PDB file of C-alpha atoms in Angstrom:
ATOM      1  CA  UNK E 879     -15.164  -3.690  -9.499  1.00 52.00           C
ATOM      2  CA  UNK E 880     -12.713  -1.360  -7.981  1.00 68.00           C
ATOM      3  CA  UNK E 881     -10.389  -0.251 -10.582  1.00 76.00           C
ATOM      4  CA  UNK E 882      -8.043   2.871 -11.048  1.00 81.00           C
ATOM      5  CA  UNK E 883      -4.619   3.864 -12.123  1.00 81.00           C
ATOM      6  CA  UNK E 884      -1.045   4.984 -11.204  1.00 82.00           C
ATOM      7  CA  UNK E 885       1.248   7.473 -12.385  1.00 82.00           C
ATOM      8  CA  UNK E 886       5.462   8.312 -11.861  1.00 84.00           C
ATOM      9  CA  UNK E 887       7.747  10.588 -12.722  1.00 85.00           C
ATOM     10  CA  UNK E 888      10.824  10.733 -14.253  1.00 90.00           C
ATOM     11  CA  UNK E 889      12.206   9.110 -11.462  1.00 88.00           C
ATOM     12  CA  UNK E 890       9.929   6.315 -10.516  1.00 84.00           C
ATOM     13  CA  UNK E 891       8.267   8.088  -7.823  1.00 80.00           C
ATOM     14  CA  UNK E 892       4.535   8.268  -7.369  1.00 78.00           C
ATOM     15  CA  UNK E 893       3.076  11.199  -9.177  1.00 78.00           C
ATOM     16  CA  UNK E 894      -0.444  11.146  -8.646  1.00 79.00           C
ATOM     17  CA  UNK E 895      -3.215   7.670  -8.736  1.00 80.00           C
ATOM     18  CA  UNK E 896      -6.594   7.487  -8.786  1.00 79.00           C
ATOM     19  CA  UNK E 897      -9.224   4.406  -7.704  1.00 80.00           C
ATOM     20  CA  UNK E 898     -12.839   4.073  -7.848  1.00 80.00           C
ATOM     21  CA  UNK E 899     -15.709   1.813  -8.912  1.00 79.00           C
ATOM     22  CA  UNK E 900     -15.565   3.445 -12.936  1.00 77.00           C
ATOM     23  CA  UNK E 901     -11.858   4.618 -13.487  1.00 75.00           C
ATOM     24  CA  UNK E 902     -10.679   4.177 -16.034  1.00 73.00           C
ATOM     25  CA  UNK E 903      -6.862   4.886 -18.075  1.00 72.00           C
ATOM     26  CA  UNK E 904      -6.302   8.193 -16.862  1.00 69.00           C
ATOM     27  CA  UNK E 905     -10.016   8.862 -16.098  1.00 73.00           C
ATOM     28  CA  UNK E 906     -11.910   9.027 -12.761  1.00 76.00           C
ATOM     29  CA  UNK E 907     -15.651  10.073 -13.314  1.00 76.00           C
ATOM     30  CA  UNK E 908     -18.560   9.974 -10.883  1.00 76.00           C
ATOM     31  CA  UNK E 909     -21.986  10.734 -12.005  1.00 77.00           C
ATOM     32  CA  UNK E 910     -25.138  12.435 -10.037  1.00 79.00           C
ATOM     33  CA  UNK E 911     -28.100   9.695  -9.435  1.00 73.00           C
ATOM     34  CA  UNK E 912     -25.727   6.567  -9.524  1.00 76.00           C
ATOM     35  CA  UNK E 913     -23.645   4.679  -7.071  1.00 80.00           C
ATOM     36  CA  UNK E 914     -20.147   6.050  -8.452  1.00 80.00           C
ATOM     37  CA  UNK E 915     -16.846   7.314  -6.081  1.00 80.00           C
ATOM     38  CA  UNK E 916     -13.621   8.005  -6.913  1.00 82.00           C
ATOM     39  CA  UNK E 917     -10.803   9.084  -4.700  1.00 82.00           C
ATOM     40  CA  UNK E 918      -7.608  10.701  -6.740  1.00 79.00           C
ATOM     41  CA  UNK E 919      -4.429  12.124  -4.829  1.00 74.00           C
ATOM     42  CA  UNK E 920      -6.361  13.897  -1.947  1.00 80.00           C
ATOM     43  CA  UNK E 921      -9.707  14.724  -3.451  1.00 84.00           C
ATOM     44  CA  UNK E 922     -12.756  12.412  -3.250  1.00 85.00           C
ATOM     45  CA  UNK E 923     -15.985  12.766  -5.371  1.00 85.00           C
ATOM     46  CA  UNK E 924     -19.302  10.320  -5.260  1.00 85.00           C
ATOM     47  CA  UNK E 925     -22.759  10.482  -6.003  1.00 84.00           C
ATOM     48  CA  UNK E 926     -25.414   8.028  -5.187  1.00 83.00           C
ATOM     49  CA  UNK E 927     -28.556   7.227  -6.138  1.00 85.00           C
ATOM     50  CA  UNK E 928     -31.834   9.549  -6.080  1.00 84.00           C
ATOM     51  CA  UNK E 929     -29.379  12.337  -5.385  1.00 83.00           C
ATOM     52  CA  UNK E 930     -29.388  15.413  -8.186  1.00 85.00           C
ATOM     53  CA  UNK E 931     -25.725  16.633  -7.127  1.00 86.00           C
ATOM     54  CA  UNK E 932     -22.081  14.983  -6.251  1.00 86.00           C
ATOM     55  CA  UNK E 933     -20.320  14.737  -2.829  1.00 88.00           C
ATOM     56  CA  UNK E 934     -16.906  16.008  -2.152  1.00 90.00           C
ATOM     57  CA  UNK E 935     -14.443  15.620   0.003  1.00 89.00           C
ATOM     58  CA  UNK E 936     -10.391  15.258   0.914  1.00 89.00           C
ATOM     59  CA  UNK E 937      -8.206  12.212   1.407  1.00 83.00           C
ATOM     60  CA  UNK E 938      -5.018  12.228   3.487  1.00 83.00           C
ATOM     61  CA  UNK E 939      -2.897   9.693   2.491  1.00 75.00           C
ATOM     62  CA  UNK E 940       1.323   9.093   3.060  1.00 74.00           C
ATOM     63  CA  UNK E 941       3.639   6.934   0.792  1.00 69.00           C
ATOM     64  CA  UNK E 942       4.618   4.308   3.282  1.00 70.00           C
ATOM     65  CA  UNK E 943       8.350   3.355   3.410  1.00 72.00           C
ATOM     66  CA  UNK E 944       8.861  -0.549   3.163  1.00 70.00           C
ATOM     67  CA  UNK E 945      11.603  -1.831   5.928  1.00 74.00           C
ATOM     68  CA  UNK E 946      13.305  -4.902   4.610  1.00 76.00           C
ATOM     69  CA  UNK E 947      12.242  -8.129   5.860  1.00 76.00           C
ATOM     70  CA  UNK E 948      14.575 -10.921   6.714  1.00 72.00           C
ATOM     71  CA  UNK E 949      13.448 -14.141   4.739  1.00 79.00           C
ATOM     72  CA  UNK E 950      12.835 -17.394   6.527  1.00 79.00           C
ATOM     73  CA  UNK E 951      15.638 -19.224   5.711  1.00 84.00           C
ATOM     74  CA  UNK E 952      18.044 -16.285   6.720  1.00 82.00           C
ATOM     75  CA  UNK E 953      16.790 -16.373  10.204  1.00 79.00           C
ATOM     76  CA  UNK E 954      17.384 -20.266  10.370  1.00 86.00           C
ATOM     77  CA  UNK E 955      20.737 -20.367   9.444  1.00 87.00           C
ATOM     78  CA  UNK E 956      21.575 -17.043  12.113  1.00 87.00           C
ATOM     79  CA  UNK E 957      19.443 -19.040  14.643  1.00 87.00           C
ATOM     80  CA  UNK E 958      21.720 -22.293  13.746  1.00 90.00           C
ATOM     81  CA  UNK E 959      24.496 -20.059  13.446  1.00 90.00           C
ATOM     82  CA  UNK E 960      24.366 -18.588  17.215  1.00 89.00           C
ATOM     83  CA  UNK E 961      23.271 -22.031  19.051  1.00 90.00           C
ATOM     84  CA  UNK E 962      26.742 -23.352  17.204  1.00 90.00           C
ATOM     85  CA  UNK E 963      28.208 -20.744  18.604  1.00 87.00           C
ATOM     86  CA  UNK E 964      26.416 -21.058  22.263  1.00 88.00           C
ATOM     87  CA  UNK E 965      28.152 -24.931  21.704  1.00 85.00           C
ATOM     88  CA  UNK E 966      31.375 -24.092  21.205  1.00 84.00           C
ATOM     89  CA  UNK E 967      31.598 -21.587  24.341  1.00 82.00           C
ATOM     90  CA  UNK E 968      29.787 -23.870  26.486  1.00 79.00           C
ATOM     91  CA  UNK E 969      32.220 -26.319  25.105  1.00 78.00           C
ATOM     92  CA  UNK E 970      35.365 -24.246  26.011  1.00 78.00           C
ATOM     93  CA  UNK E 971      34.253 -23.830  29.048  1.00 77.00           C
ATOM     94  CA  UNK E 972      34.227 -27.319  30.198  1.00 73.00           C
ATOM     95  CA  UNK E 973      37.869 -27.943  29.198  1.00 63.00           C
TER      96      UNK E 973
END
């Protein structure tokens, strides 16, 4: 199973992580002659079977910023809310 770890600072931001298919609490091994990868902050490492030696290489990655999304019943009652209001000026109109 894929498994790994995240760290913060002080402040709650991300710090550093790791994920693989052995981490482990604040570990991230790979081993020469077995099917084992890790990736941690932009540095990857795996070996794989019948293989005497590890492959490396880098990672670019970018902390995503989450917009806020509206919930369901927010967007019915502004959907209700402007067809009311479509009513009433339609309405006003007429007289």
């Amino acid at each position: 199973a894929n498994t790994g770890w995240l760290q913060f600072d002080a402040t709650g931001a991300l710090d550093g992580f790791c994920f693989g298919n052995e981490a482990g609490s604040g570990s991230c091994p790979a081993d020469t002659d077995a099917n084992v990868w890790y990736v941690q902050a932009g540095f990857m490492q795996y070996g794989a079977p019948g293989f005497d030696s590890l492959g490396n290489g880098s990672v670019t990655y970018s902390l995503a910023s989450v917009a806020a999304t509206p919930e369901p019943g927010t967007l019915v009652m502004l959907g209700t809310a402007l067809l009311a209001g479509a009513g009433l000026a339609r309405r006003r109109l007429r007289v």
